PDB file of C-alpha atoms in Angstrom:
ATOM      1  CA  UNK A 175      -0.684  14.731   4.826  1.00 93.00           C
ATOM      2  CA  UNK A 176      -1.560  14.857   8.514  1.00 96.00           C
ATOM      3  CA  UNK A 177      -2.153  11.801  10.680  1.00 98.00           C
ATOM      4  CA  UNK A 178      -5.852  12.640  11.042  1.00 98.00           C
ATOM      5  CA  UNK A 179      -6.200  12.652   7.247  1.00 98.00           C
ATOM      6  CA  UNK A 180      -4.710   9.174   7.030  1.00 98.00           C
ATOM      7  CA  UNK A 181      -7.070   7.898   9.712  1.00 98.00           C
ATOM      8  CA  UNK A 182     -10.001   9.370   7.794  1.00 98.00           C
ATOM      9  CA  UNK A 183      -8.776   7.669   4.607  1.00 98.00           C
ATOM     10  CA  UNK A 184      -8.387   4.366   6.476  1.00 98.00           C
ATOM     11  CA  UNK A 185     -11.952   4.637   7.758  1.00 98.00           C
ATOM     12  CA  UNK A 186     -13.367   5.444   4.310  1.00 98.00           C
ATOM     13  CA  UNK A 187     -11.368   2.832   2.401  1.00 98.00           C
ATOM     14  CA  UNK A 188     -12.112   0.053   4.882  1.00 98.00           C
ATOM     15  CA  UNK A 189     -15.841   0.686   4.681  1.00 98.00           C
ATOM     16  CA  UNK A 190     -15.700   0.760   0.887  1.00 97.00           C
ATOM     17  CA  UNK A 191     -13.665  -2.456   0.848  1.00 98.00           C
ATOM     18  CA  UNK A 192     -16.284  -4.219   2.962  1.00 98.00           C
ATOM     19  CA  UNK A 193     -19.149  -2.934   0.795  1.00 98.00           C
ATOM     20  CA  UNK A 194     -17.442  -4.168  -2.379  1.00 98.00           C
ATOM     21  CA  UNK A 195     -16.614  -7.526  -0.796  1.00 98.00           C
ATOM     22  CA  UNK A 196     -20.209  -7.995   0.356  1.00 98.00           C
ATOM     23  CA  UNK A 197     -21.528  -7.294  -3.132  1.00 98.00           C
ATOM     24  CA  UNK A 198     -18.974  -9.564  -4.819  1.00 98.00           C
ATOM     25  CA  UNK A 199     -19.471 -12.477  -2.407  1.00 98.00           C
ATOM     26  CA  UNK A 200     -16.819 -14.642  -0.707  1.00 97.00           C
ATOM     27  CA  UNK A 201     -16.345 -16.977  -3.675  1.00 98.00           C
ATOM     28  CA  UNK A 202     -15.598 -14.224  -6.198  1.00 98.00           C
ATOM     29  CA  UNK A 203     -12.170 -14.223  -7.779  1.00 98.00           C
ATOM     30  CA  UNK A 204      -9.959 -11.168  -7.227  1.00 98.00           C
ATOM     31  CA  UNK A 205      -8.558 -10.260 -10.681  1.00 97.00           C
ATOM     32  CA  UNK A 206      -5.850  -7.983  -9.245  1.00 96.00           C
ATOM     33  CA  UNK A 207      -4.643 -10.808  -6.955  1.00 96.00           C
ATOM     34  CA  UNK A 208      -5.235 -13.914  -9.098  1.00 94.00           C
ATOM     35  CA  UNK A 209      -4.514 -16.424  -6.321  1.00 95.00           C
ATOM     36  CA  UNK A 210      -7.220 -14.983  -4.072  1.00 98.00           C
ATOM     37  CA  UNK A 211     -10.950 -15.141  -3.641  1.00 98.00           C
ATOM     38  CA  UNK A 212     -12.748 -12.408  -1.711  1.00 98.00           C
ATOM     39  CA  UNK A 213     -12.634 -14.475   1.495  1.00 98.00           C
ATOM     40  CA  UNK A 214      -8.795 -14.509   1.252  1.00 98.00           C
ATOM     41  CA  UNK A 215      -8.741 -10.747   0.795  1.00 98.00           C
ATOM     42  CA  UNK A 216     -10.926 -10.174   3.853  1.00 98.00           C
ATOM     43  CA  UNK A 217      -8.939 -12.608   5.988  1.00 98.00           C
ATOM     44  CA  UNK A 218      -5.621 -11.048   4.979  1.00 97.00           C
ATOM     45  CA  UNK A 219      -6.666  -7.418   5.434  1.00 98.00           C
ATOM     46  CA  UNK A 220      -8.512  -8.168   8.643  1.00 98.00           C
ATOM     47  CA  UNK A 221      -5.441  -9.919  10.060  1.00 98.00           C
ATOM     48  CA  UNK A 222      -3.246  -6.958   9.097  1.00 98.00           C
ATOM     49  CA  UNK A 223      -5.648  -4.543  10.798  1.00 98.00           C
ATOM     50  CA  UNK A 224      -5.568  -6.531  14.025  1.00 98.00           C
ATOM     51  CA  UNK A 225      -1.778  -6.873  13.846  1.00 98.00           C
ATOM     52  CA  UNK A 226      -1.389  -3.095  13.470  1.00 98.00           C
ATOM     53  CA  UNK A 227      -3.871  -2.435  16.265  1.00 98.00           C
ATOM     54  CA  UNK A 228      -1.894  -4.606  18.654  1.00 97.00           C
ATOM     55  CA  UNK A 229       1.225  -2.444  18.364  1.00 98.00           C
ATOM     56  CA  UNK A 230      -0.640   0.823  18.853  1.00 98.00           C
ATOM     57  CA  UNK A 231      -2.992  -0.381  21.610  1.00 98.00           C
ATOM     58  CA  UNK A 232      -0.319  -2.187  23.628  1.00 96.00           C
ATOM     59  CA  UNK A 233       2.765  -0.089  22.848  1.00 96.00           C
ATOM     60  CA  UNK A 234       4.501  -3.269  21.705  1.00 95.00           C
ATOM     61  CA  UNK A 235       8.218  -2.482  21.307  1.00 97.00           C
ATOM     62  CA  UNK A 236       9.290  -5.401  19.083  1.00 97.00           C
ATOM     63  CA  UNK A 237       7.979  -7.110  15.946  1.00 96.00           C
ATOM     64  CA  UNK A 238       5.720 -10.113  16.135  1.00 94.00           C
ATOM     65  CA  UNK A 239       3.969 -12.214  13.485  1.00 92.00           C
ATOM     66  CA  UNK A 240       0.359 -11.963  12.368  1.00 89.00           C
ATOM     67  CA  UNK A 241      -2.172 -14.107  14.149  1.00 90.00           C
ATOM     68  CA  UNK A 242      -3.839 -16.562  11.790  1.00 90.00           C
ATOM     69  CA  UNK A 243      -7.308 -15.356  10.805  1.00 93.00           C
ATOM     70  CA  UNK A 244     -10.242 -17.515  11.915  1.00 92.00           C
ATOM     71  CA  UNK A 245     -11.880 -19.908   9.478  1.00 91.00           C
ATOM     72  CA  UNK A 246     -14.939 -17.725   9.059  1.00 96.00           C
ATOM     73  CA  UNK A 247     -16.920 -17.146   5.889  1.00 96.00           C
ATOM     74  CA  UNK A 248     -19.906 -15.240   4.544  1.00 96.00           C
ATOM     75  CA  UNK A 249     -21.577 -12.726   6.871  1.00 97.00           C
ATOM     76  CA  UNK A 250     -19.535 -13.899   9.864  1.00 98.00           C
ATOM     77  CA  UNK A 251     -16.313 -13.080   8.017  1.00 98.00           C
ATOM     78  CA  UNK A 252     -17.630  -9.648   7.031  1.00 98.00           C
ATOM     79  CA  UNK A 253     -18.601  -8.952  10.650  1.00 98.00           C
ATOM     80  CA  UNK A 254     -15.118 -10.002  11.785  1.00 98.00           C
ATOM     81  CA  UNK A 255     -13.541  -7.691   9.211  1.00 98.00           C
ATOM     82  CA  UNK A 256     -15.781  -4.754  10.228  1.00 98.00           C
ATOM     83  CA  UNK A 257     -14.973  -5.268  13.893  1.00 98.00           C
ATOM     84  CA  UNK A 258     -11.213  -5.276  13.327  1.00 98.00           C
ATOM     85  CA  UNK A 259     -11.311  -2.284  10.976  1.00 98.00           C
ATOM     86  CA  UNK A 260     -13.382  -0.182  13.363  1.00 98.00           C
ATOM     87  CA  UNK A 261     -11.126  -1.098  16.273  1.00 98.00           C
ATOM     88  CA  UNK A 262      -8.055  -0.033  14.295  1.00 98.00           C
ATOM     89  CA  UNK A 263      -9.635   3.307  13.376  1.00 98.00           C
ATOM     90  CA  UNK A 264     -10.688   3.883  16.977  1.00 98.00           C
ATOM     91  CA  UNK A 265      -7.309   2.878  18.403  1.00 98.00           C
ATOM     92  CA  UNK A 266      -5.403   5.201  16.080  1.00 98.00           C
ATOM     93  CA  UNK A 267      -7.847   8.049  16.752  1.00 98.00           C
ATOM     94  CA  UNK A 268      -7.410   7.698  20.514  1.00 98.00           C
ATOM     95  CA  UNK A 269      -3.636   7.127  20.559  1.00 98.00           C
ATOM     96  CA  UNK A 270      -1.450   9.850  22.096  1.00 97.00           C
ATOM     97  CA  UNK A 271       0.920  11.771  19.796  1.00 96.00           C
ATOM     98  CA  UNK A 272       3.886  10.570  21.868  1.00 96.00           C
ATOM     99  CA  UNK A 273       2.985   6.895  21.373  1.00 97.00           C
ATOM    100  CA  UNK A 274       5.993   4.601  21.415  1.00 97.00           C
ATOM    101  CA  UNK A 275       5.826   1.205  19.692  1.00 98.00           C
ATOM    102  CA  UNK A 276       7.519  -0.843  17.001  1.00 98.00           C
ATOM    103  CA  UNK A 277       7.233   0.297  13.387  1.00 98.00           C
ATOM    104  CA  UNK A 278       9.199  -0.723  10.313  1.00 97.00           C
ATOM    105  CA  UNK A 279       9.636   2.303   8.046  1.00 97.00           C
ATOM    106  CA  UNK A 280      11.029   5.771   8.819  1.00 95.00           C
ATOM    107  CA  UNK A 281       8.304   8.145  10.026  1.00 97.00           C
ATOM    108  CA  UNK A 282       7.886  11.285  12.128  1.00 97.00           C
ATOM    109  CA  UNK A 283       6.395   9.111  14.882  1.00 98.00           C
ATOM    110  CA  UNK A 284       5.055   5.580  15.389  1.00 98.00           C
ATOM    111  CA  UNK A 285       1.499   6.934  15.293  1.00 98.00           C
ATOM    112  CA  UNK A 286       2.148   8.726  11.993  1.00 98.00           C
ATOM    113  CA  UNK A 287       3.657   5.528  10.588  1.00 98.00           C
ATOM    114  CA  UNK A 288       0.762   3.230  11.482  1.00 98.00           C
ATOM    115  CA  UNK A 289      -1.912   5.664  10.319  1.00 98.00           C
ATOM    116  CA  UNK A 290      -0.173   6.160   6.977  1.00 98.00           C
ATOM    117  CA  UNK A 291       0.693   2.496   6.432  1.00 98.00           C
ATOM    118  CA  UNK A 292      -2.771   1.208   7.222  1.00 98.00           C
ATOM    119  CA  UNK A 293      -4.438   3.865   5.071  1.00 98.00           C
ATOM    120  CA  UNK A 294      -2.427   2.758   2.043  1.00 98.00           C
ATOM    121  CA  UNK A 295      -2.717  -0.941   2.884  1.00 98.00           C
ATOM    122  CA  UNK A 296      -6.460  -0.612   2.988  1.00 98.00           C
ATOM    123  CA  UNK A 297      -6.755   1.636  -0.075  1.00 98.00           C
ATOM    124  CA  UNK A 298      -4.861  -0.820  -2.276  1.00 98.00           C
ATOM    125  CA  UNK A 299      -6.902  -3.763  -1.018  1.00 98.00           C
ATOM    126  CA  UNK A 300     -10.100  -1.767  -1.509  1.00 98.00           C
ATOM    127  CA  UNK A 301      -9.104  -1.697  -5.202  1.00 97.00           C
ATOM    128  CA  UNK A 302      -8.781  -5.487  -5.049  1.00 97.00           C
ATOM    129  CA  UNK A 303     -12.273  -5.797  -3.586  1.00 98.00           C
ATOM    130  CA  UNK A 304     -13.702  -3.476  -6.235  1.00 97.00           C
ATOM    131  CA  UNK A 305     -12.059  -5.556  -8.956  1.00 97.00           C
ATOM    132  CA  UNK A 306     -13.789  -8.651  -7.550  1.00 98.00           C
ATOM    133  CA  UNK A 307     -17.176  -7.057  -8.136  1.00 96.00           C
ATOM    134  CA  UNK A 308     -16.273  -6.138 -11.688  1.00 96.00           C
ATOM    135  CA  UNK A 309     -14.987  -2.568 -11.471  1.00 94.00           C
ATOM    136  CA  UNK A 310     -11.792  -1.832 -13.381  1.00 92.00           C
ATOM    137  CA  UNK A 311      -8.888  -0.360 -11.375  1.00 89.00           C
ATOM    138  CA  UNK A 312      -8.758   2.465 -13.944  1.00 91.00           C
ATOM    139  CA  UNK A 313     -12.259   3.473 -12.879  1.00 93.00           C
ATOM    140  CA  UNK A 314     -11.452   3.252  -9.172  1.00 92.00           C
ATOM    141  CA  UNK A 315      -8.328   5.377  -9.642  1.00 93.00           C
ATOM    142  CA  UNK A 316     -10.531   8.352 -10.475  1.00 91.00           C
ATOM    143  CA  UNK A 317     -11.710   8.391  -6.859  1.00 92.00           C
ATOM    144  CA  UNK A 318      -8.220   8.401  -5.302  1.00 97.00           C
ATOM    145  CA  UNK A 319      -6.996  11.899  -4.428  1.00 97.00           C
ATOM    146  CA  UNK A 320      -3.769  12.891  -6.139  1.00 97.00           C
ATOM    147  CA  UNK A 321      -2.039  13.973  -2.921  1.00 97.00           C
ATOM    148  CA  UNK A 322      -2.891  10.671  -1.223  1.00 98.00           C
ATOM    149  CA  UNK A 323      -1.653   8.714  -4.258  1.00 98.00           C
ATOM    150  CA  UNK A 324       1.583  10.705  -4.407  1.00 98.00           C
ATOM    151  CA  UNK A 325       2.162   9.991  -0.712  1.00 98.00           C
ATOM    152  CA  UNK A 326       1.628   6.289  -1.388  1.00 98.00           C
ATOM    153  CA  UNK A 327       4.207   6.378  -4.168  1.00 98.00           C
ATOM    154  CA  UNK A 328       6.631   8.065  -1.791  1.00 98.00           C
ATOM    155  CA  UNK A 329       6.058   5.435   0.890  1.00 98.00           C
ATOM    156  CA  UNK A 330       6.615   2.650  -1.614  1.00 98.00           C
ATOM    157  CA  UNK A 331       9.763   4.062  -3.198  1.00 98.00           C
ATOM    158  CA  UNK A 332      11.495   5.703  -0.239  1.00 98.00           C
ATOM    159  CA  UNK A 333      10.167   3.324   2.405  1.00 98.00           C
ATOM    160  CA  UNK A 334       9.569  -0.231   1.251  1.00 98.00           C
ATOM    161  CA  UNK A 335      12.156  -0.278  -1.519  1.00 98.00           C
ATOM    162  CA  UNK A 336      14.874   1.283   0.612  1.00 97.00           C
ATOM    163  CA  UNK A 337      14.895  -1.900   2.671  1.00 97.00           C
ATOM    164  CA  UNK A 338      17.265  -4.811   2.155  1.00 96.00           C
ATOM    165  CA  UNK A 339      14.245  -6.922   1.160  1.00 95.00           C
ATOM    166  CA  UNK A 340      13.801  -5.058  -2.131  1.00 97.00           C
ATOM    167  CA  UNK A 341      14.521  -7.259  -5.141  1.00 97.00           C
ATOM    168  CA  UNK A 342      14.551  -4.365  -7.631  1.00 98.00           C
ATOM    169  CA  UNK A 343      18.262  -4.502  -8.440  1.00 98.00           C
ATOM    170  CA  UNK A 344      20.547  -4.281 -11.454  1.00 98.00           C
ATOM    171  CA  UNK A 345      24.021  -5.639 -12.124  1.00 97.00           C
ATOM    172  CA  UNK A 346      25.175  -2.217 -13.347  1.00 97.00           C
ATOM    173  CA  UNK A 347      24.025   1.166 -11.964  1.00 98.00           C
ATOM    174  CA  UNK A 348      20.859   2.419 -13.678  1.00 98.00           C
ATOM    175  CA  UNK A 349      18.441   5.255 -12.992  1.00 98.00           C
ATOM    176  CA  UNK A 350      14.651   4.990 -13.034  1.00 98.00           C
ATOM    177  CA  UNK A 351      12.560   8.144 -12.797  1.00 98.00           C
ATOM    178  CA  UNK A 352       8.965   8.146 -11.579  1.00 98.00           C
ATOM    179  CA  UNK A 353       6.878  11.246 -12.299  1.00 98.00           C
ATOM    180  CA  UNK A 354       3.301  12.096 -11.286  1.00 98.00           C
ATOM    181  CA  UNK A 355       2.153  14.487 -13.970  1.00 97.00           C
ATOM    182  CA  UNK A 356      -0.726  16.074 -12.056  1.00 96.00           C
ATOM    183  CA  UNK A 357       0.945  16.747  -8.700  1.00 95.00           C
ATOM    184  CA  UNK A 358       3.489  19.443  -7.927  1.00 93.00           C
ATOM    185  CA  UNK A 359       6.969  18.225  -6.950  1.00 93.00           C
ATOM    186  CA  UNK A 360       5.950  14.567  -7.244  1.00 98.00           C
ATOM    187  CA  UNK A 361       9.060  13.305  -9.032  1.00 98.00           C
ATOM    188  CA  UNK A 362      11.363  10.561  -7.772  1.00 98.00           C
ATOM    189  CA  UNK A 363      14.819   9.481  -8.946  1.00 98.00           C
ATOM    190  CA  UNK A 364      15.451   5.815  -8.164  1.00 98.00           C
ATOM    191  CA  UNK A 365      19.096   4.745  -8.355  1.00 98.00           C
ATOM    192  CA  UNK A 366      19.356   1.032  -9.011  1.00 98.00           C
ATOM    193  CA  UNK A 367      22.357  -1.186  -8.467  1.00 98.00           C
ATOM    194  CA  UNK A 368      23.242  -4.524  -6.902  1.00 98.00           C
ATOM    195  CA  UNK A 369      22.318  -2.922  -3.551  1.00 97.00           C
ATOM    196  CA  UNK A 370      18.845  -1.830  -2.390  1.00 97.00           C
ATOM    197  CA  UNK A 371      17.465   1.091  -4.437  1.00 98.00           C
ATOM    198  CA  UNK A 372      18.258   4.618  -3.273  1.00 98.00           C
ATOM    199  CA  UNK A 373      15.437   7.073  -4.017  1.00 98.00           C
ATOM    200  CA  UNK A 374      15.401  10.848  -3.810  1.00 97.00           C
ATOM    201  CA  UNK A 375      12.359  13.027  -4.324  1.00 97.00           C
ATOM    202  CA  UNK A 376      13.690  15.121  -7.176  1.00 96.00           C
ATOM    203  CA  UNK A 377      14.088  15.037 -10.938  1.00 94.00           C
ATOM    204  CA  UNK A 378      17.768  15.837 -11.089  1.00 93.00           C
ATOM    205  CA  UNK A 379      20.135  14.301 -13.634  1.00 95.00           C
ATOM    206  CA  UNK A 380      19.636  11.930 -16.524  1.00 96.00           C
ATOM    207  CA  UNK A 381      17.480   8.816 -16.237  1.00 98.00           C
ATOM    208  CA  UNK A 382      17.700   5.589 -18.207  1.00 98.00           C
ATOM    209  CA  UNK A 383      13.918   5.129 -18.025  1.00 98.00           C
ATOM    210  CA  UNK A 384      10.987   7.271 -16.942  1.00 98.00           C
ATOM    211  CA  UNK A 385       7.548   6.085 -15.870  1.00 98.00           C
ATOM    212  CA  UNK A 386       4.978   8.866 -15.760  1.00 97.00           C
ATOM    213  CA  UNK A 387       1.265   9.468 -15.452  1.00 97.00           C
ATOM    214  CA  UNK A 388      -1.389  10.974 -13.160  1.00 97.00           C
ATOM    215  CA  UNK A 389      -0.680  10.192  -9.517  1.00 98.00           C
ATOM    216  CA  UNK A 390      -3.590   7.828  -8.833  1.00 97.00           C
ATOM    217  CA  UNK A 391      -3.122   5.385 -11.731  1.00 97.00           C
ATOM    218  CA  UNK A 392       0.650   5.643 -11.252  1.00 97.00           C
ATOM    219  CA  UNK A 393       0.208   4.678  -7.577  1.00 98.00           C
ATOM    220  CA  UNK A 394      -1.858   1.633  -8.514  1.00 97.00           C
ATOM    221  CA  UNK A 395       0.527   0.630 -11.289  1.00 97.00           C
ATOM    222  CA  UNK A 396       3.546   0.754  -8.967  1.00 97.00           C
ATOM    223  CA  UNK A 397       1.594  -1.522  -6.618  1.00 97.00           C
ATOM    224  CA  UNK A 398       1.018  -3.789  -9.650  1.00 96.00           C
ATOM    225  CA  UNK A 399      -2.734  -3.214  -9.834  1.00 96.00           C
ATOM    226  CA  UNK A 400      -2.576  -1.518 -13.255  1.00 95.00           C
ATOM    227  CA  UNK A 401      -0.185  -1.679 -16.206  1.00 94.00           C
ATOM    228  CA  UNK A 402       2.528   0.931 -15.992  1.00 94.00           C
ATOM    229  CA  UNK A 403       1.461   4.129 -17.773  1.00 91.00           C
ATOM    230  CA  UNK A 404       3.746   6.061 -20.130  1.00 95.00           C
ATOM    231  CA  UNK A 405       7.254   4.580 -20.277  1.00 97.00           C
ATOM    232  CA  UNK A 406      10.124   6.331 -22.048  1.00 98.00           C
ATOM    233  CA  UNK A 407      13.727   5.210 -22.383  1.00 98.00           C
ATOM    234  CA  UNK A 408      14.883   1.708 -21.536  1.00 97.00           C
ATOM    235  CA  UNK A 409      11.664  -0.267 -21.049  1.00 97.00           C
ATOM    236  CA  UNK A 410      13.671  -3.114 -19.503  1.00 97.00           C
ATOM    237  CA  UNK A 411      13.738  -1.148 -16.233  1.00 97.00           C
ATOM    238  CA  UNK A 412       9.956  -0.883 -16.269  1.00 96.00           C
ATOM    239  CA  UNK A 413       9.797  -4.643 -16.838  1.00 96.00           C
ATOM    240  CA  UNK A 414      12.221  -5.162 -13.961  1.00 97.00           C
ATOM    241  CA  UNK A 415       9.891  -3.197 -11.699  1.00 96.00           C
ATOM    242  CA  UNK A 416       6.898  -5.218 -12.803  1.00 95.00           C
ATOM    243  CA  UNK A 417       8.674  -8.527 -12.201  1.00 96.00           C
ATOM    244  CA  UNK A 418      10.597  -7.792  -8.981  1.00 97.00           C
ATOM    245  CA  UNK A 419       8.794  -5.116  -6.991  1.00 97.00           C
ATOM    246  CA  UNK A 420       6.190  -7.214  -5.194  1.00 94.00           C
ATOM    247  CA  UNK A 421       6.315  -6.666  -1.442  1.00 88.00           C
ATOM    248  CA  UNK A 422       6.765  -9.886   0.464  1.00 67.00           C
TER     249      UNK A 422
END
C-alpha cells in the first residue's frame, strides 16, 4: 500500500472511531479492552496521535514519551480527540517525502512508517470503540479491506514481534504459520525460539501449528480482538500467541 492510502485509512478510521465513541458515551465499557471505558480509549488514542504528530511536524530525531492526556470528558474530550486526529492527518499529508525523524520499525521512510503505524493503530482502536457501542468485532471485520488487513498482519509479525520486546518465545525451536486465505501471497512463517521470533513472508517448510482465516478477522485475532480462527497442528502455539503477544 502507498503512503497516501494509509493516510486515507487513518482519516476514515479516526472519524469512525469518534462517531462510535460518541454514540457509546464516555462511561461505556470497552469489551475488547476490559480495563477501559470509552474515555480511556479516547485519551489513549488521542495521546498517541499527538505523540506521532510531534515527530513528523518537528522532525524529532530521538524517542520521547507520550504527554499525559488532559482530564477532559464528554464533548470536550471528543473535541480534543477530533482536533488531534485532524492535525495528525494534516501533518502527514503535508510532510515531505524526504522527512527525517525518529521511528521504531523498519520502513521505506519515516513518513511511510508513521502513516502506516497510525493507520493500523487507529483501525484497531476503532474496533474497540465499535465494540463499546455493541457491535461485534466479527461484524466490523467485514468492513476492513483484505489488503489493509494483510499489511497489518505483516507489520505485527515482521515489525513488532521482531523486536527484543516480544514475549512470544519457546524453550525449543518451533514453527508457527499464519495464512490469510483470501489474499494472494499472504502467508508468514514464524520461527519461535528463546530469542525474538524471526518471520518470513512465505509458506516454506513444515510448521508445528497453522493459524488461518480471511485476512480481516485474522488481523483482528492476532491483535487479540477476536478468537483465533482455524488452528491446525499443535494448538499450544496458538495459546502461546494469545497469552504472550500483547504489545506493551
